[in-house]
XYZ file of C-alpha atoms in Angstrom:
332
model
C 27.134 32.635 2.608
C 28.959 32.660 5.940
C 30.965 29.672 7.138
C 28.336 29.056 9.804
C 25.556 29.017 7.195
C 27.586 26.679 4.978
C 28.150 24.326 7.900
C 24.406 24.330 8.601
C 23.622 23.464 4.955
C 26.161 20.623 4.927
C 24.778 19.174 8.165
C 21.219 19.501 6.857
C 22.045 17.555 3.707
C 24.157 14.980 5.513
C 21.562 14.117 8.159
C 19.400 11.729 6.069
C 22.531 10.002 4.739
C 23.716 9.575 8.308
C 20.316 8.106 9.186
C 20.641 5.543 6.405
C 24.095 4.539 7.632
C 22.806 4.269 11.203
C 19.580 2.526 10.079
C 17.361 5.325 11.346
C 14.096 6.551 9.782
C 14.017 8.817 6.731
C 10.400 8.095 5.734
C 7.088 8.633 7.529
C 3.650 7.300 6.668
C 1.417 10.053 8.030
C -2.324 9.600 8.494
C -3.259 13.261 8.282
C -6.865 12.339 9.134
C -8.713 9.208 10.187
C -11.948 10.410 8.648
C -12.972 8.568 5.502
C -15.806 8.537 2.980
C -15.235 4.903 1.988
C -15.820 1.704 3.943
C -13.307 -0.665 2.353
C -13.768 -4.294 3.310
C -10.061 -4.795 3.918
C -9.553 -1.751 6.178
C -9.735 -1.913 9.959
C -8.158 1.449 10.749
C -10.045 3.309 13.512
C -11.893 5.540 11.066
C -14.604 8.141 11.701
C -14.405 7.801 15.484
C -14.016 11.474 16.352
C -10.362 11.133 17.307
C -8.262 14.213 17.946
C -6.455 15.473 14.847
C -3.248 17.463 15.032
C -3.846 21.074 14.046
C -1.988 22.649 11.156
C 0.272 24.442 13.644
C 0.981 21.213 15.541
C 1.724 19.330 12.309
C 4.235 21.957 11.257
C 5.905 21.932 14.672
C 6.082 18.121 14.740
C 7.536 17.872 11.249
C 10.050 20.661 11.864
C 11.467 18.443 14.597
C 11.246 15.340 12.421
C 13.124 17.145 9.643
C 15.873 17.963 12.124
C 16.011 14.237 12.948
C 16.615 13.345 9.272
C 13.094 12.617 8.018
C 12.849 13.679 4.378
C 9.994 11.668 2.829
C 6.319 11.679 3.800
C 3.602 9.385 2.440
C 0.519 11.368 3.409
C -2.692 9.366 3.608
C -5.782 8.865 5.757
C -8.493 7.928 6.183
C -9.130 10.077 3.147
C -6.750 13.063 3.274
C -8.892 15.237 0.986
C -11.506 15.387 3.763
C -9.244 17.813 5.652
C -10.321 21.317 4.705
C -6.820 22.662 5.488
C -4.996 19.928 3.586
C -3.368 22.217 1.027
C -2.175 24.526 3.818
C -0.637 21.523 5.576
C 1.017 20.403 2.343
C 2.424 23.887 1.760
C 3.915 23.823 5.252
C 5.484 20.388 4.811
C 7.003 21.148 1.411
C 8.328 24.502 2.653
C 10.287 22.580 5.281
C 12.071 20.667 2.510
C 10.080 17.448 2.882
C 9.235 15.338 -0.169
C 5.520 14.614 0.202
C 3.386 12.134 -1.746
C -0.405 12.246 -1.368
C -2.318 8.941 -1.273
C -6.054 9.334 -1.906
C -9.092 7.351 -3.019
C -9.598 10.016 -5.701
C -13.260 10.690 -4.941
C -12.875 14.366 -3.988
C -10.447 15.720 -6.556
C -11.362 19.087 -8.035
C -9.816 21.269 -10.697
C -8.653 23.735 -8.042
C -7.113 21.035 -5.858
C -5.245 19.521 -8.793
C -3.878 22.954 -9.716
C -2.662 23.540 -6.167
C -1.083 20.065 -5.998
C 0.695 20.843 -9.262
C 1.978 24.147 -7.878
C 3.605 22.125 -5.090
C 4.934 19.534 -7.594
C 3.416 16.709 -5.554
C 3.408 13.039 -6.548
C -0.146 11.655 -6.326
C -1.292 8.085 -5.787
C -4.918 7.220 -6.564
C -6.499 3.957 -5.372
C -8.512 2.045 -7.972
C -9.181 -1.689 -7.661
C -11.631 -2.243 -10.520
C -13.403 -0.480 -13.377
C -16.638 -2.343 -12.652
C -19.081 -0.201 -10.680
C -20.743 -3.059 -8.770
C -17.434 -4.637 -7.787
C -16.042 -1.240 -6.784
C -19.013 -0.766 -4.454
C -18.515 -4.257 -3.021
C -14.832 -3.650 -2.287
C -14.976 -0.026 -1.196
C -18.351 -0.019 0.533
C -19.508 3.043 -1.417
C -20.747 3.703 -4.942
C -17.990 6.158 -5.917
C -16.379 4.799 -9.081
C -17.783 7.573 -11.264
C -16.329 10.232 -8.952
C -12.916 8.552 -9.135
C -12.990 8.395 -12.926
C -13.958 12.068 -13.064
C -11.034 12.849 -10.773
C -8.665 10.928 -13.017
C -9.849 13.030 -15.964
C -8.658 16.120 -14.079
C -5.175 14.566 -13.856
C -4.896 13.960 -17.588
C -2.235 16.659 -18.012
C -0.754 16.433 -14.513
C 2.983 16.944 -15.051
C 4.285 15.319 -11.889
C 4.536 11.657 -10.818
C 1.134 9.994 -10.655
C 0.409 6.427 -9.626
C -2.641 4.182 -9.759
C -2.648 1.669 -6.919
C -4.618 -1.565 -7.236
C -4.996 -4.051 -4.357
C -5.597 -7.648 -5.442
C -8.425 -9.455 -3.665
C -10.909 -12.188 -4.504
C -13.492 -9.817 -5.980
C -11.214 -7.984 -8.428
C -8.441 -10.434 -9.316
C -9.785 -10.981 -12.838
C -10.015 -7.198 -13.320
C -6.423 -6.330 -12.393
C -4.822 -6.536 -15.882
C -7.568 -4.258 -17.215
C -6.934 -1.728 -14.432
C -3.185 -1.814 -15.122
C -3.709 -1.260 -18.853
C -6.115 1.575 -18.043
C -3.466 3.161 -15.806
C -0.875 3.040 -18.554
C -3.269 4.471 -21.122
C -3.857 7.485 -18.851
C -0.190 8.090 -18.031
C -0.302 6.589 -14.525
C 2.368 4.251 -13.217
C 0.513 1.119 -12.023
C 1.347 -0.158 -8.538
C -0.191 -3.530 -7.701
C -0.158 -5.003 -4.205
C -1.904 -7.801 -2.356
C -4.652 -7.608 0.260
C -3.370 -8.482 3.749
C -5.480 -9.546 6.664
C -4.802 -10.177 10.341
C -1.261 -8.776 10.275
C -0.738 -7.626 13.837
C -3.438 -5.004 14.411
C -3.704 -4.232 10.686
C -5.923 -5.694 7.993
C -9.520 -6.789 8.446
C -10.444 -10.307 7.336
C -13.351 -9.842 4.943
C -14.706 -13.256 3.827
C -15.800 -11.788 0.494
C -12.321 -10.448 -0.288
C -10.098 -13.244 1.046
C -8.368 -15.075 -1.814
C -6.643 -18.375 -2.370
C -2.928 -17.582 -2.563
C -2.283 -19.686 -5.631
C -5.011 -17.784 -7.496
C -3.504 -14.446 -6.436
C -0.045 -15.601 -7.542
C -1.390 -16.148 -11.043
C -2.581 -12.522 -11.156
C 0.889 -11.163 -10.445
C 2.576 -13.692 -12.730
C 0.291 -12.632 -15.560
C 1.238 -8.997 -15.039
C 4.904 -9.970 -15.312
C 4.445 -12.362 -18.258
C 2.502 -9.756 -20.243
C 5.051 -7.059 -19.318
C 2.320 -4.794 -17.920
C 4.405 -3.384 -15.044
C 7.162 -0.831 -15.785
C 10.795 -1.668 -15.154
C 12.522 -0.787 -11.927
C 11.263 -0.812 -8.375
C 7.586 -1.473 -9.032
C 8.351 -4.507 -11.186
C 10.574 -5.774 -8.358
C 7.690 -5.154 -5.954
C 5.447 -7.281 -8.206
C 8.014 -10.099 -8.100
C 8.198 -9.767 -4.324
C 4.424 -10.214 -4.147
C 4.777 -13.471 -6.075
C 7.444 -14.598 -3.605
C 5.364 -13.602 -0.590
C 2.189 -15.264 -1.859
C 4.202 -18.392 -2.680
C 5.451 -18.617 0.893
C 9.046 -17.682 0.148
C 11.006 -15.531 2.569
C 11.306 -11.846 1.745
C 14.161 -9.463 2.334
C 14.012 -7.676 5.719
C 11.177 -5.264 6.436
C 12.262 -1.702 7.204
C 9.448 -0.841 9.632
C 10.876 0.967 12.628
C 14.257 1.094 10.957
C 14.051 3.334 7.885
C 10.347 4.159 8.214
C 7.682 4.769 10.849
C 3.927 5.406 10.933
C 2.345 8.462 12.563
C -1.405 8.751 13.015
C -3.573 11.854 12.935
C -3.135 12.414 16.679
C 0.666 12.230 16.581
C 1.008 8.663 17.846
C 4.054 6.808 16.494
C 4.407 3.105 15.653
C 6.944 1.113 13.614
C 4.183 0.542 11.034
C 0.405 0.276 10.866
C 0.534 -3.326 12.082
C 2.058 -2.340 15.441
C 0.504 -0.404 18.324
C 1.858 3.074 19.000
C 4.513 3.548 21.666
C 4.421 7.317 22.132
C 3.004 10.650 21.023
C 5.053 13.421 19.414
C 3.190 16.097 21.386
C 4.462 14.504 24.588
C 7.812 12.870 23.772
C 10.766 13.477 21.480
C 11.214 11.373 18.364
C 14.470 9.729 19.585
C 12.789 8.842 22.883
C 9.880 7.208 21.055
C 12.235 5.280 18.761
C 14.032 3.913 21.832
C 10.740 2.313 22.966
C 10.330 0.177 19.841
C 10.423 -3.549 20.517
C 13.153 -4.384 18.018
C 12.964 -8.121 18.711
C 9.230 -8.161 17.956
C 9.741 -6.146 14.765
C 12.418 -8.616 13.701
C 10.131 -11.570 14.408
C 7.422 -9.972 12.287
C 9.910 -9.399 9.473
C 11.244 -12.953 9.700
C 7.713 -14.306 9.333
C 7.139 -12.129 6.234
C 3.564 -11.570 7.357
C 2.966 -8.764 4.853
C 4.512 -6.902 1.960
C 3.422 -3.319 2.541
C 5.129 -0.967 0.138
C 6.030 1.698 2.712
C 7.653 -0.793 5.070
C 10.008 -2.233 2.441
C 10.667 0.638 0.062
C 13.790 2.295 1.474
C 15.674 -0.915 2.219
C 14.815 -2.353 -1.179
C 16.169 0.767 -2.892
C 19.401 0.525 -0.895
C 19.828 -3.185 -1.636
C 18.940 -2.851 -5.330
C 20.194 0.580 -6.425
C 20.321 -0.271 -10.132
C 16.731 -1.506 -10.032
C 15.714 1.705 -8.291
C 17.619 3.738 -10.901
C 15.518 2.165 -13.684
C 12.244 3.133 -12.006
C 10.318 5.639 -14.159
C 8.683 8.709 -12.636
C 6.200 9.051 -15.487
C 4.758 7.145 -18.454
């Protein structure tokens, strides 16, 4: 290796650490598509509206530049990402750049071939499952797809890489949550339990059938902690943070726009899903877009603790609680 190549490697590895020191983004939530085959009551993303989607070539070009800016982690979601016919090609491109990609899916379109290709890329997978009751699943998700999800989970029985089962607490499923968490553990999934948010900036639809009383939701999370159903480490801390948030206590600062950003399928960038976009990566550079963020408004949102989205608080929480993060398992 030449001295120039060595210098390039050192700079490449130092960039994300420099970002953390300078409080710049290292994580992106990327909506690879805004098409979806569910109609969840709590979702008000602009789904299935025929919006322009970045091509595979454009995605690679955008993320090459983001990598150079210190981005290293991508939470890839939708919509439903498995609706993109070139998804695996996109994932191959992103991982070849050196990005650590996690795929977040509703699990309805998993196939044996897809699972094999995900495994070849060593991808962490997160499957959404709010209940094991078919009628309640249909009520929450707006589609009768529970059986497809369960079939997809069967395909992941021997999946050797991190796999998570995400459950969102709402009024319809709050009595089902412990059962879902036990089911996750029995199948080797790490359970991740969050709370339904509504009317947080431009994010979160208020569905009267799903809106809960906060004290009732608190009891759900407290039960998970009391019965030791959540693994140690970060996700147990996240469960405790949900109790604090639902109880009206102030949370630690949100990292939206600081350590993480959201990018939609068209390349528009926002601090998080609750904020409107301030620029497009096909038209402006990433540093230029970051300079447009309204930092005072982001801080006001954080001070009000209006939500506890995992992606907006993950990096900062890991930095503030390194020993807790160290105890976080990657498999069960």
